């Protein structure tokens, strides 16, 4: 039984890299928490601080409600599994799994029983006598997990344990891992940059970017109500369509959202319209996932956007149409992109969202200016200063549809599935619905 709490935890490495920036996170007993984020965002550093392999620069790591900053790793009752796990090549599978028990001075008899139990739970009961070199990659990873579990840790830390495996094995093992840790009731913190892994395995997901925690919630919460534009763009495939919209309020009737030459009308009885109405006369970001868009007949009456297909992508089970609707896209930089030294945070004040947003309409390479006093850059720039580039609205179609690039297409919009963000990239309708 273990709980973990991080209180304002920051890690600055000697060279000035801010790997983790004021993180607050509570992990409940028995919970499966996934830390998700692109390469270099600080996931491993968080895990290593919890394990005691790295000291926080400031802040507190609490285990079971007690300050653990000075607790040596061996006293933390933690087991860790890495991507680059190493098994002892000269030992059998059984001896590999039993090794931590042997170190702990546990008698051969119960030791053997525990090894058999763990091995059969992991589906490697029949290869206990083999050497690691005689195993497949998936089996080897199971042995590494077995070796970690066998000591019955209170807390399980896993750092991308599946990333060396092929996709079929990954899917199989991720179901097994989440099943097993839940069965054992072990609190688990699992690091990945794979959103599918996060959404399928987690009780809750914590999404990081450049050392900063962006959002924490159940998979349904972070996917359905992302707290920031970054989270909205990070989760989901195809990416959420993010469009610039001008807000105009027709009191007691509806709120007009102007997207280029077209408009959508948010009815006044939609409770979110009060939050959006606050931005009367201003621009916001409207997010719509592909599942909020349905192709309809051209004369469809209702909430609809008209466009022309710029290109099609065929994925076998579905096709995606990318529509030119005459609106302006917001592009979220660096989402999932491999980055070297990405977490080299500059000014702390700019650490939130604005800094990473770059308008597709912006002049390439030219940094946006921070608004005076605000400290965070706007994602919506002055239209006069920039070239405009149209949005490509991703719409799901049946596989190999009877339409082609250049064809017109009308799509109905599920208004209740829209997301709204302010110019700094924060969700607008917090607290509503
Ligand atoms: N010992 C160190 N000294 C200086 N910088 C470091 C050190 N360890 C990590 N970093 C930097 O801290 C940042 C976070 O690193 P971390 O390994 O936690 O990222 P990550 O999210 O685990 O990335 P990945 O998905 O690639 O494993 C990176 O910019 C990394 O270069
Ligand atoms: Mg890492």
Tab-separated table of C-alpha atoms and ligand atoms in Angstrom:
chain	number	residue	atom	x	y	z
A	1	UNK	CA	0.000	0.000	0.000
A	2	UNK	CA	1.640	3.169	-1.218
A	3	UNK	CA	0.610	6.693	-2.067
A	4	UNK	CA	2.839	9.198	-3.802
A	5	UNK	CA	2.597	12.972	-3.661
A	6	UNK	CA	4.797	15.467	-5.439
A	7	UNK	CA	4.635	18.965	-3.958
A	8	UNK	CA	6.040	21.760	-6.118
A	9	UNK	CA	8.812	19.476	-7.311
A	10	UNK	CA	11.417	21.121	-9.540
A	11	UNK	CA	14.565	19.610	-11.006
A	12	UNK	CA	17.223	21.863	-12.472
A	13	UNK	CA	20.293	20.011	-13.717
A	14	UNK	CA	23.747	21.444	-13.266
A	15	UNK	CA	23.869	22.782	-16.815
A	16	UNK	CA	20.744	24.828	-16.119
A	17	UNK	CA	18.258	22.489	-17.814
A	18	UNK	CA	14.902	22.755	-16.072
A	19	UNK	CA	13.782	19.160	-16.547
A	20	UNK	CA	10.824	19.327	-14.148
A	21	UNK	CA	9.109	22.588	-13.277
A	22	UNK	CA	6.961	22.948	-10.105
A	23	UNK	CA	5.011	19.717	-10.484
A	24	UNK	CA	2.174	18.848	-8.121
A	25	UNK	CA	0.760	15.360	-8.451
A	26	UNK	CA	-1.048	12.914	-6.156
A	27	UNK	CA	-1.085	9.209	-6.913
A	28	UNK	CA	-3.601	7.188	-4.921
A	29	UNK	CA	-3.087	3.786	-3.385
A	30	UNK	CA	-3.468	1.062	-6.001
A	31	UNK	CA	-3.834	3.557	-8.805
A	32	UNK	CA	-2.387	3.091	-12.293
A	33	UNK	CA	-1.060	6.547	-13.197
A	34	UNK	CA	0.424	7.171	-16.625
A	35	UNK	CA	2.908	9.995	-17.215
A	36	UNK	CA	2.510	11.010	-20.847
A	37	UNK	CA	4.466	13.488	-22.919
A	38	UNK	CA	6.894	13.896	-25.794
A	39	UNK	CA	10.557	13.014	-25.601
A	40	UNK	CA	12.518	15.233	-23.243
A	41	UNK	CA	9.510	16.565	-21.309
A	42	UNK	CA	10.857	15.250	-17.995
A	43	UNK	CA	8.962	11.982	-17.493
A	44	UNK	CA	11.993	9.883	-16.568
A	45	UNK	CA	13.298	12.601	-14.289
A	46	UNK	CA	10.019	12.560	-12.341
A	47	UNK	CA	10.215	8.794	-12.037
A	48	UNK	CA	13.850	8.872	-10.945
A	49	UNK	CA	13.069	11.431	-8.234
A	50	UNK	CA	10.284	9.207	-6.904
A	51	UNK	CA	12.683	6.260	-6.895
A	52	UNK	CA	15.312	8.309	-5.089
A	53	UNK	CA	17.823	8.062	-7.935
A	54	UNK	CA	17.733	11.822	-8.427
A	55	UNK	CA	17.297	14.571	-5.825
A	56	UNK	CA	14.698	17.265	-6.422
A	57	UNK	CA	16.217	20.758	-6.583
A	58	UNK	CA	13.223	22.092	-4.655
A	59	UNK	CA	9.940	20.633	-3.482
A	60	UNK	CA	8.891	17.493	-1.653
A	61	UNK	CA	8.496	13.869	-2.675
A	62	UNK	CA	6.058	12.247	-0.245
A	63	UNK	CA	5.601	8.490	0.098
A	64	UNK	CA	2.643	7.352	2.199
A	65	UNK	CA	2.229	10.889	3.452
A	66	UNK	CA	5.795	11.191	4.701
A	67	UNK	CA	8.612	13.287	3.336
A	68	UNK	CA	10.884	10.932	1.426
A	69	UNK	CA	13.439	13.339	-0.048
A	70	UNK	CA	16.216	11.909	2.124
A	71	UNK	CA	15.056	8.302	2.134
A	72	UNK	CA	17.613	6.051	0.380
A	73	UNK	CA	16.250	4.226	-2.681
A	74	UNK	CA	16.534	0.795	-1.047
A	75	UNK	CA	14.187	1.877	1.753
A	76	UNK	CA	11.434	3.069	-0.572
A	77	UNK	CA	9.930	-0.385	-1.361
A	78	UNK	CA	9.899	0.526	-5.019
A	79	UNK	CA	10.472	-1.680	-8.055
A	80	UNK	CA	11.468	-0.143	-11.341
A	81	UNK	CA	11.369	-1.485	-14.900
A	82	UNK	CA	13.115	0.348	-17.710
A	83	UNK	CA	13.092	0.223	-21.460
A	84	UNK	CA	16.658	-1.104	-21.465
A	85	UNK	CA	16.206	-3.813	-18.893
A	86	UNK	CA	19.178	-6.081	-18.350
A	87	UNK	CA	18.852	-9.720	-17.387
A	88	UNK	CA	21.756	-11.794	-16.116
A	89	UNK	CA	22.685	-13.781	-19.235
A	90	UNK	CA	24.399	-16.620	-17.377
A	91	UNK	CA	21.397	-17.298	-15.111
A	92	UNK	CA	18.214	-19.187	-15.947
A	93	UNK	CA	14.902	-17.347	-16.117
A	94	UNK	CA	13.959	-18.768	-12.735
A	95	UNK	CA	17.194	-17.584	-11.145
A	96	UNK	CA	16.834	-14.163	-12.723
A	97	UNK	CA	13.401	-13.740	-11.170
A	98	UNK	CA	14.553	-15.199	-7.846
A	99	UNK	CA	17.644	-13.014	-7.622
A	100	UNK	CA	16.127	-10.114	-5.618
A	101	UNK	CA	14.677	-12.633	-3.136
A	102	UNK	CA	18.046	-14.278	-2.760
A	103	UNK	CA	19.626	-10.884	-2.103
A	104	UNK	CA	16.984	-10.247	0.516
A	105	UNK	CA	17.976	-13.506	2.237
A	106	UNK	CA	14.681	-15.325	1.670
A	107	UNK	CA	14.842	-19.113	2.097
A	108	UNK	CA	14.980	-21.275	-1.055
A	109	UNK	CA	11.647	-22.890	-0.341
A	110	UNK	CA	9.209	-19.961	-0.315
A	111	UNK	CA	11.494	-18.345	-2.866
A	112	UNK	CA	10.795	-21.089	-5.404
A	113	UNK	CA	7.073	-20.903	-4.835
A	114	UNK	CA	6.933	-17.171	-5.290
A	115	UNK	CA	8.970	-17.393	-8.477
A	116	UNK	CA	6.605	-20.005	-9.931
A	117	UNK	CA	3.558	-17.916	-8.986
A	118	UNK	CA	4.906	-14.763	-10.567
A	119	UNK	CA	6.135	-16.599	-13.665
A	120	UNK	CA	2.800	-18.271	-14.302
A	121	UNK	CA	0.956	-14.985	-13.755
A	122	UNK	CA	3.183	-13.517	-16.454
A	123	UNK	CA	2.761	-16.461	-18.792
A	124	UNK	CA	6.402	-17.551	-18.643
A	125	UNK	CA	5.954	-20.512	-16.285
A	126	UNK	CA	7.105	-22.959	-18.924
A	127	UNK	CA	10.450	-21.274	-19.715
A	128	UNK	CA	11.888	-21.011	-16.192
A	129	UNK	CA	14.803	-23.248	-17.073
A	130	UNK	CA	15.891	-21.328	-20.164
A	131	UNK	CA	18.604	-18.701	-20.465
A	132	UNK	CA	17.577	-15.140	-21.477
A	133	UNK	CA	19.236	-15.636	-24.883
A	134	UNK	CA	16.708	-18.390	-25.617
A	135	UNK	CA	13.720	-16.055	-25.156
A	136	UNK	CA	11.802	-13.697	-27.411
A	137	UNK	CA	11.834	-9.948	-26.686
A	138	UNK	CA	8.391	-10.100	-25.131
A	139	UNK	CA	9.347	-13.012	-22.905
A	140	UNK	CA	12.482	-11.200	-21.780
A	141	UNK	CA	10.448	-8.157	-20.836
A	142	UNK	CA	8.124	-10.413	-18.860
A	143	UNK	CA	11.118	-11.810	-16.974
A	144	UNK	CA	12.254	-8.272	-16.152
A	145	UNK	CA	8.768	-7.503	-14.853
A	146	UNK	CA	8.721	-10.740	-12.879
A	147	UNK	CA	12.010	-9.844	-11.252
A	148	UNK	CA	10.562	-6.471	-10.257
A	149	UNK	CA	7.245	-7.829	-8.990
A	150	UNK	CA	8.603	-10.773	-7.035
A	151	UNK	CA	9.684	-8.615	-4.110
A	152	UNK	CA	6.053	-7.458	-3.787
A	153	UNK	CA	6.835	-3.770	-4.036
A	154	UNK	CA	4.429	-1.159	-2.740
A	155	UNK	CA	5.112	0.972	-5.778
A	156	UNK	CA	5.867	-0.024	-9.328
A	157	UNK	CA	7.674	2.450	-11.588
A	158	UNK	CA	7.841	1.605	-15.275
A	159	UNK	CA	9.711	3.715	-17.783
A	160	UNK	CA	8.610	2.932	-21.347
A	161	UNK	CA	8.907	-0.815	-20.686
A	162	UNK	CA	7.346	-1.757	-24.012
A	163	UNK	CA	8.983	0.617	-26.441
A	164	UNK	CA	11.508	-1.945	-27.722
A	165	UNK	CA	8.780	-4.386	-28.728
A	166	UNK	CA	6.796	-4.646	-31.956
A	167	UNK	CA	3.275	-3.253	-31.987
A	168	UNK	CA	1.457	-6.592	-31.682
A	169	UNK	CA	3.421	-7.607	-28.613
A	170	UNK	CA	3.017	-4.134	-27.155
A	171	UNK	CA	-0.762	-4.336	-27.344
A	172	UNK	CA	-0.720	-7.802	-25.779
A	173	UNK	CA	1.647	-6.859	-22.961
A	174	UNK	CA	-0.076	-3.596	-22.131
A	175	UNK	CA	-3.279	-5.481	-21.384
A	176	UNK	CA	-1.306	-7.954	-19.260
A	177	UNK	CA	0.581	-5.291	-17.342
A	178	UNK	CA	-2.501	-3.296	-16.438
A	179	UNK	CA	-4.339	-6.504	-15.541
A	180	UNK	CA	-1.524	-7.791	-13.366
A	181	UNK	CA	-0.813	-4.575	-11.446
A	182	UNK	CA	-4.507	-4.195	-10.713
A	183	UNK	CA	-4.763	-7.772	-9.565
A	184	UNK	CA	-1.826	-7.219	-7.227
A	185	UNK	CA	-3.215	-3.853	-6.145
A	186	UNK	CA	0.220	-2.244	-6.578
A	187	UNK	CA	0.344	1.499	-7.069
A	188	UNK	CA	1.919	1.991	-10.486
A	189	UNK	CA	3.420	4.955	-12.296
A	190	UNK	CA	3.939	4.181	-15.945
A	191	UNK	CA	5.843	6.456	-18.312
A	192	UNK	CA	5.139	6.567	-22.034
A	193	UNK	CA	5.032	8.939	-24.976
A	194	UNK	CA	2.399	6.762	-26.657
A	195	UNK	CA	-1.083	8.207	-26.236
A	196	UNK	CA	-2.759	4.902	-27.121
A	197	UNK	CA	-0.878	3.216	-24.294
A	198	UNK	CA	-1.851	5.998	-21.911
A	199	UNK	CA	-5.540	6.036	-22.799
A	200	UNK	CA	-5.926	2.256	-22.703
A	201	UNK	CA	-3.952	1.470	-19.541
A	202	UNK	CA	-4.393	4.374	-17.151
A	203	UNK	CA	-6.745	5.020	-14.287
A	204	UNK	CA	-5.528	8.592	-14.657
A	205	UNK	CA	-3.167	10.267	-17.099
A	206	UNK	CA	-0.791	13.129	-16.262
A	207	UNK	CA	0.300	14.996	-19.381
A	208	UNK	CA	3.628	16.828	-19.320
A	209	UNK	CA	5.228	19.313	-21.640
A	210	UNK	CA	8.677	20.829	-21.146
A	211	UNK	CA	8.768	19.903	-17.496
A	212	UNK	CA	5.343	21.401	-16.801
A	213	UNK	CA	2.259	19.376	-15.913
A	214	UNK	CA	-0.504	20.335	-18.344
A	215	UNK	CA	-3.461	18.242	-17.243
A	216	UNK	CA	-4.344	15.311	-14.979
A	217	UNK	CA	-7.469	13.219	-15.234
A	218	UNK	CA	-9.081	9.962	-16.289
A	219	UNK	CA	-8.607	9.079	-19.963
A	220	UNK	CA	-12.186	10.205	-20.570
A	221	UNK	CA	-11.588	13.545	-18.862
A	222	UNK	CA	-8.331	14.470	-20.592
A	223	UNK	CA	-9.635	13.355	-23.989
A	224	UNK	CA	-13.108	14.788	-23.566
A	225	UNK	CA	-12.265	18.015	-21.739
A	226	UNK	CA	-8.579	18.799	-22.334
A	227	UNK	CA	-7.410	21.618	-20.045
A	228	UNK	CA	-5.149	23.223	-22.638
A	229	UNK	CA	-4.736	23.409	-26.393
A	230	UNK	CA	-1.578	21.381	-26.037
A	231	UNK	CA	-3.426	18.465	-24.442
A	232	UNK	CA	-6.209	18.814	-27.002
A	233	UNK	CA	-3.724	18.489	-29.843
A	234	UNK	CA	-1.642	15.766	-28.189
A	235	UNK	CA	-4.481	13.294	-27.657
A	236	UNK	CA	-6.431	11.812	-30.509
A	237	UNK	CA	-5.900	10.731	-34.071
A	238	UNK	CA	-6.455	12.504	-36.378
A	239	UNK	CA	-5.494	15.565	-34.354
A	240	UNK	CA	-8.260	17.796	-33.122
A	241	UNK	CA	-9.120	20.499	-35.660
A	242	UNK	CA	-8.230	23.834	-34.039
A	243	UNK	CA	-9.652	26.910	-35.722
A	244	UNK	CA	-9.581	30.602	-35.030
A	245	UNK	CA	-13.081	32.006	-34.430
A	246	UNK	CA	-14.493	35.476	-33.800
A	247	UNK	CA	-17.171	35.659	-31.132
A	248	UNK	CA	-20.266	37.799	-31.488
A	249	UNK	CA	-23.144	37.696	-29.022
A	250	UNK	CA	-26.770	38.093	-30.087
A	251	UNK	CA	-28.175	38.531	-26.645
A	252	UNK	CA	-30.668	35.923	-25.462
A	253	UNK	CA	-30.519	34.167	-28.796
A	254	UNK	CA	-27.160	32.715	-29.707
A	255	UNK	CA	-23.433	33.276	-29.905
A	256	UNK	CA	-22.011	33.493	-33.400
A	257	UNK	CA	-18.644	31.846	-33.977
A	258	UNK	CA	-17.259	33.172	-37.245
A	259	UNK	CA	-14.788	30.832	-38.930
A	260	UNK	CA	-13.491	32.715	-41.965
A	261	UNK	CA	-16.447	33.126	-44.315
A	262	UNK	CA	-18.691	30.704	-42.460
A	263	UNK	CA	-20.322	30.754	-39.062
A	264	UNK	CA	-21.616	28.402	-36.391
A	265	UNK	CA	-24.280	29.370	-33.867
A	266	UNK	CA	-24.020	28.311	-30.262
A	267	UNK	CA	-27.553	28.408	-28.873
A	268	UNK	CA	-28.121	30.532	-25.782
A	269	UNK	CA	-29.540	27.529	-23.921
A	270	UNK	CA	-26.210	25.760	-24.290
A	271	UNK	CA	-24.790	26.516	-20.867
A	272	UNK	CA	-21.311	27.047	-22.337
A	273	UNK	CA	-22.503	30.021	-24.360
A	274	UNK	CA	-22.261	32.204	-21.190
A	275	UNK	CA	-18.577	31.383	-20.889
A	276	UNK	CA	-17.950	31.968	-24.584
A	277	UNK	CA	-20.048	35.165	-24.616
A	278	UNK	CA	-17.469	36.686	-22.320
A	279	UNK	CA	-15.227	36.911	-25.421
A	280	UNK	CA	-17.705	39.053	-27.393
A	281	UNK	CA	-15.811	40.961	-30.081
A	282	UNK	CA	-12.675	38.892	-29.576
A	283	UNK	CA	-11.126	35.822	-31.111
A	284	UNK	CA	-10.917	32.410	-29.511
A	285	UNK	CA	-9.869	28.919	-30.599
A	286	UNK	CA	-12.594	26.415	-31.450
A	287	UNK	CA	-11.624	22.745	-31.354
A	288	UNK	CA	-13.519	20.005	-33.161
A	289	UNK	CA	-12.476	16.384	-33.312
A	290	UNK	CA	-13.220	14.368	-36.428
A	291	UNK	CA	-15.934	12.516	-34.507
A	292	UNK	CA	-17.831	15.799	-34.125
A	293	UNK	CA	-18.102	16.087	-37.923
A	294	UNK	CA	-20.408	14.051	-40.155
A	295	UNK	CA	-20.610	14.351	-43.945
A	296	UNK	CA	-24.130	15.387	-45.029
A	297	UNK	CA	-26.033	16.325	-48.186
A	298	UNK	CA	-25.190	19.803	-49.537
A	299	UNK	CA	-28.675	21.142	-48.671
A	300	UNK	CA	-28.540	19.890	-45.058
A	301	UNK	CA	-30.284	22.259	-42.659
A	302	UNK	CA	-28.511	22.773	-39.335
A	303	UNK	CA	-25.058	23.365	-37.938
A	304	UNK	CA	-22.961	22.791	-41.016
A	305	UNK	CA	-19.646	23.756	-42.601
A	306	UNK	CA	-19.131	23.726	-46.363
A	307	UNK	CA	-15.745	22.958	-47.853
A	308	UNK	CA	-13.786	21.553	-50.717
A	309	UNK	CA	-11.660	18.427	-50.351
A	310	UNK	CA	-8.007	19.367	-50.626
A	311	UNK	CA	-6.756	15.796	-50.300
A	312	UNK	CA	-7.737	12.348	-49.061
A	313	UNK	CA	-5.857	9.863	-46.916
A	314	UNK	CA	-6.833	6.199	-47.024
A	315	UNK	CA	-6.216	4.245	-43.827
A	316	UNK	CA	-7.900	0.984	-44.756
A	317	UNK	CA	-10.633	0.976	-42.107
A	318	UNK	CA	-11.499	4.599	-42.874
A	319	UNK	CA	-10.516	7.497	-45.081
A	320	UNK	CA	-9.781	11.019	-43.965
A	321	UNK	CA	-10.755	14.022	-46.030
A	322	UNK	CA	-8.946	17.295	-45.440
A	323	UNK	CA	-11.306	20.129	-46.233
A	324	UNK	CA	-10.566	23.672	-47.171
A	325	UNK	CA	-13.290	25.635	-45.372
A	326	UNK	CA	-11.770	29.103	-45.653
A	327	UNK	CA	-10.928	29.282	-41.949
A	328	UNK	CA	-7.618	29.810	-40.174
A	329	UNK	CA	-5.870	26.998	-38.322
A	330	UNK	CA	-3.992	27.154	-35.055
A	331	UNK	CA	-0.971	24.916	-35.105
A	332	UNK	CA	0.348	23.521	-31.868
A	333	UNK	CA	4.093	23.206	-32.140
A	334	UNK	CA	6.153	20.294	-30.985
A	335	UNK	CA	3.272	17.988	-30.253
A	336	UNK	CA	4.832	14.559	-30.132
A	337	UNK	CA	7.748	15.710	-32.227
A	338	UNK	CA	11.131	14.309	-31.293
A	339	UNK	CA	13.144	17.094	-29.795
A	340	UNK	CA	16.690	17.542	-28.666
A	341	UNK	CA	17.071	19.644	-25.588
A	342	UNK	CA	13.446	20.647	-25.834
A	343	UNK	CA	13.127	21.168	-22.126
A	344	UNK	CA	15.712	23.919	-22.141
A	345	UNK	CA	13.229	26.298	-20.614
A	346	UNK	CA	13.874	29.944	-21.143
A	347	UNK	CA	11.937	32.518	-19.213
A	348	UNK	CA	9.821	30.941	-16.557
A	349	UNK	CA	7.044	33.388	-17.219
A	350	UNK	CA	6.681	32.108	-20.736
A	351	UNK	CA	6.568	28.492	-19.770
A	352	UNK	CA	2.889	28.052	-20.297
A	353	UNK	CA	1.223	27.493	-23.513
A	354	UNK	CA	1.562	30.603	-25.556
A	355	UNK	CA	5.236	30.190	-26.194
A	356	UNK	CA	4.861	26.921	-28.048
A	357	UNK	CA	2.011	27.936	-30.214
A	358	UNK	CA	2.779	29.079	-33.636
A	359	UNK	CA	0.138	30.237	-35.980
A	360	UNK	CA	0.198	28.476	-39.250
A	361	UNK	CA	-0.376	31.927	-40.628
A	362	UNK	CA	2.710	33.304	-38.941
A	363	UNK	CA	5.853	34.266	-40.777
A	364	UNK	CA	8.138	31.306	-40.516
A	365	UNK	CA	10.683	31.489	-37.773
A	366	UNK	CA	9.624	34.857	-36.480
A	367	UNK	CA	8.848	34.722	-32.776
A	368	UNK	CA	5.567	36.132	-31.550
A	369	UNK	CA	5.799	39.020	-29.180
A	370	UNK	CA	4.511	38.601	-25.681
A	371	UNK	CA	1.627	40.909	-24.797
A	372	UNK	CA	2.766	43.559	-22.369
A	373	UNK	CA	2.233	42.557	-18.786
A	374	UNK	CA	0.615	39.258	-19.677
A	375	UNK	CA	3.733	37.155	-19.696
A	376	UNK	CA	2.168	34.640	-22.092
A	377	UNK	CA	2.094	34.885	-25.838
A	378	UNK	CA	-1.183	35.004	-27.643
A	379	UNK	CA	-1.951	32.205	-30.053
A	380	UNK	CA	-4.031	34.684	-32.047
A	381	UNK	CA	-1.953	37.244	-33.830
A	382	UNK	CA	-2.718	40.490	-35.570
A	383	UNK	CA	-4.087	39.380	-38.947
A	384	UNK	CA	-2.639	42.401	-40.722
A	385	UNK	CA	0.918	41.413	-39.952
A	386	UNK	CA	0.887	37.869	-41.229
A	387	UNK	CA	0.214	35.751	-44.269
A	388	UNK	CA	-2.926	33.715	-43.975
A	389	UNK	CA	-2.921	30.021	-44.505
A	390	UNK	CA	-6.199	28.119	-44.528
A	391	UNK	CA	-7.158	25.330	-42.164
A	392	UNK	CA	-7.426	21.744	-43.303
A	393	UNK	CA	-10.424	20.315	-41.528
A	394	UNK	CA	-9.952	16.567	-40.947
A	395	UNK	CA	-13.198	14.660	-41.551
A	396	UNK	CA	-13.724	10.885	-41.277
A	397	UNK	CA	-15.235	9.136	-44.282
A	398	UNK	CA	-16.016	5.529	-45.121
A	399	UNK	CA	-13.083	3.577	-46.600
A	400	UNK	CA	-12.418	4.541	-50.208
A	401	UNK	CA	-15.331	6.973	-50.556
A	402	UNK	CA	-16.848	8.020	-53.851
A	403	UNK	CA	-15.387	11.505	-53.570
A	404	UNK	CA	-12.068	12.877	-54.711
A	405	UNK	CA	-9.824	15.858	-54.170
A	406	UNK	CA	-11.490	18.994	-55.460
A	407	UNK	CA	-15.039	17.809	-54.670
A	408	UNK	CA	-17.254	19.943	-52.424
A	409	UNK	CA	-18.299	18.422	-49.100
A	410	UNK	CA	-20.719	19.562	-46.405
A	411	UNK	CA	-20.215	18.417	-42.818
A	412	UNK	CA	-22.667	18.646	-39.943
A	413	UNK	CA	-21.073	19.872	-36.715
A	414	UNK	CA	-22.060	18.479	-33.318
A	415	UNK	CA	-22.141	21.727	-31.395
A	416	UNK	CA	-22.125	19.982	-28.016
A	417	UNK	CA	-18.782	18.375	-28.952
A	418	UNK	CA	-16.934	21.654	-29.562
A	419	UNK	CA	-14.029	22.743	-27.375
A	420	UNK	CA	-13.217	26.379	-26.640
A	421	UNK	CA	-9.825	27.824	-25.714
A	422	UNK	CA	-8.687	31.366	-25.030
A	423	UNK	CA	-5.812	33.110	-26.748
A	424	UNK	CA	-3.374	31.716	-24.197
A	425	UNK	CA	-4.437	28.168	-24.908
A	426	UNK	CA	-6.471	27.554	-21.734
A	427	UNK	CA	-9.874	25.893	-21.866
A	428	UNK	CA	-12.630	28.500	-21.665
A	429	UNK	CA	-15.590	26.474	-20.483
A	430	UNK	CA	-13.952	25.222	-17.283
A	431	UNK	CA	-16.587	24.468	-14.700
A	432	UNK	CA	-19.396	24.292	-17.233
A	433	UNK	CA	-21.179	21.091	-18.064
B	1	LIG	N1	21.769	14.389	-16.039
B	1	LIG	C1	21.252	15.344	-16.801
B	1	LIG	N2	21.899	16.520	-16.995
B	1	LIG	C2	21.373	17.497	-17.754
B	1	LIG	N3	20.186	17.404	-18.378
B	1	LIG	C3	19.503	16.257	-18.246
B	1	LIG	C4	19.983	15.164	-17.463
B	1	LIG	N4	19.077	14.165	-17.509
B	1	LIG	C5	18.076	14.614	-18.303
B	1	LIG	N5	18.326	15.859	-18.737
B	1	LIG	C6	17.463	16.700	-19.565
B	1	LIG	O1	16.250	16.905	-18.866
B	1	LIG	C7	15.154	16.878	-19.763
B	1	LIG	C8	14.172	15.819	-19.350
B	1	LIG	O2	14.769	14.558	-19.507
B	1	LIG	P1	13.972	13.220	-19.248
B	1	LIG	O3	14.925	12.102	-19.457
B	1	LIG	O4	13.294	13.302	-17.937
B	1	LIG	O5	12.892	13.248	-20.421
B	1	LIG	P2	11.837	12.140	-20.868
B	1	LIG	O6	10.503	12.779	-20.867
B	1	LIG	O7	12.020	10.915	-20.055
B	1	LIG	O8	12.270	11.874	-22.394
B	1	LIG	P3	12.275	10.492	-23.226
B	1	LIG	O9	10.854	10.239	-23.641
B	1	LIG	O10	13.143	10.839	-24.401
B	1	LIG	O11	12.854	9.420	-22.373
B	1	LIG	C9	15.770	16.671	-21.153
B	1	LIG	O12	15.926	17.928	-21.754
B	1	LIG	C10	17.093	16.035	-20.867
B	1	LIG	O13	18.017	16.353	-21.886
B	2	LIG	MG1	12.639	8.967	-20.504
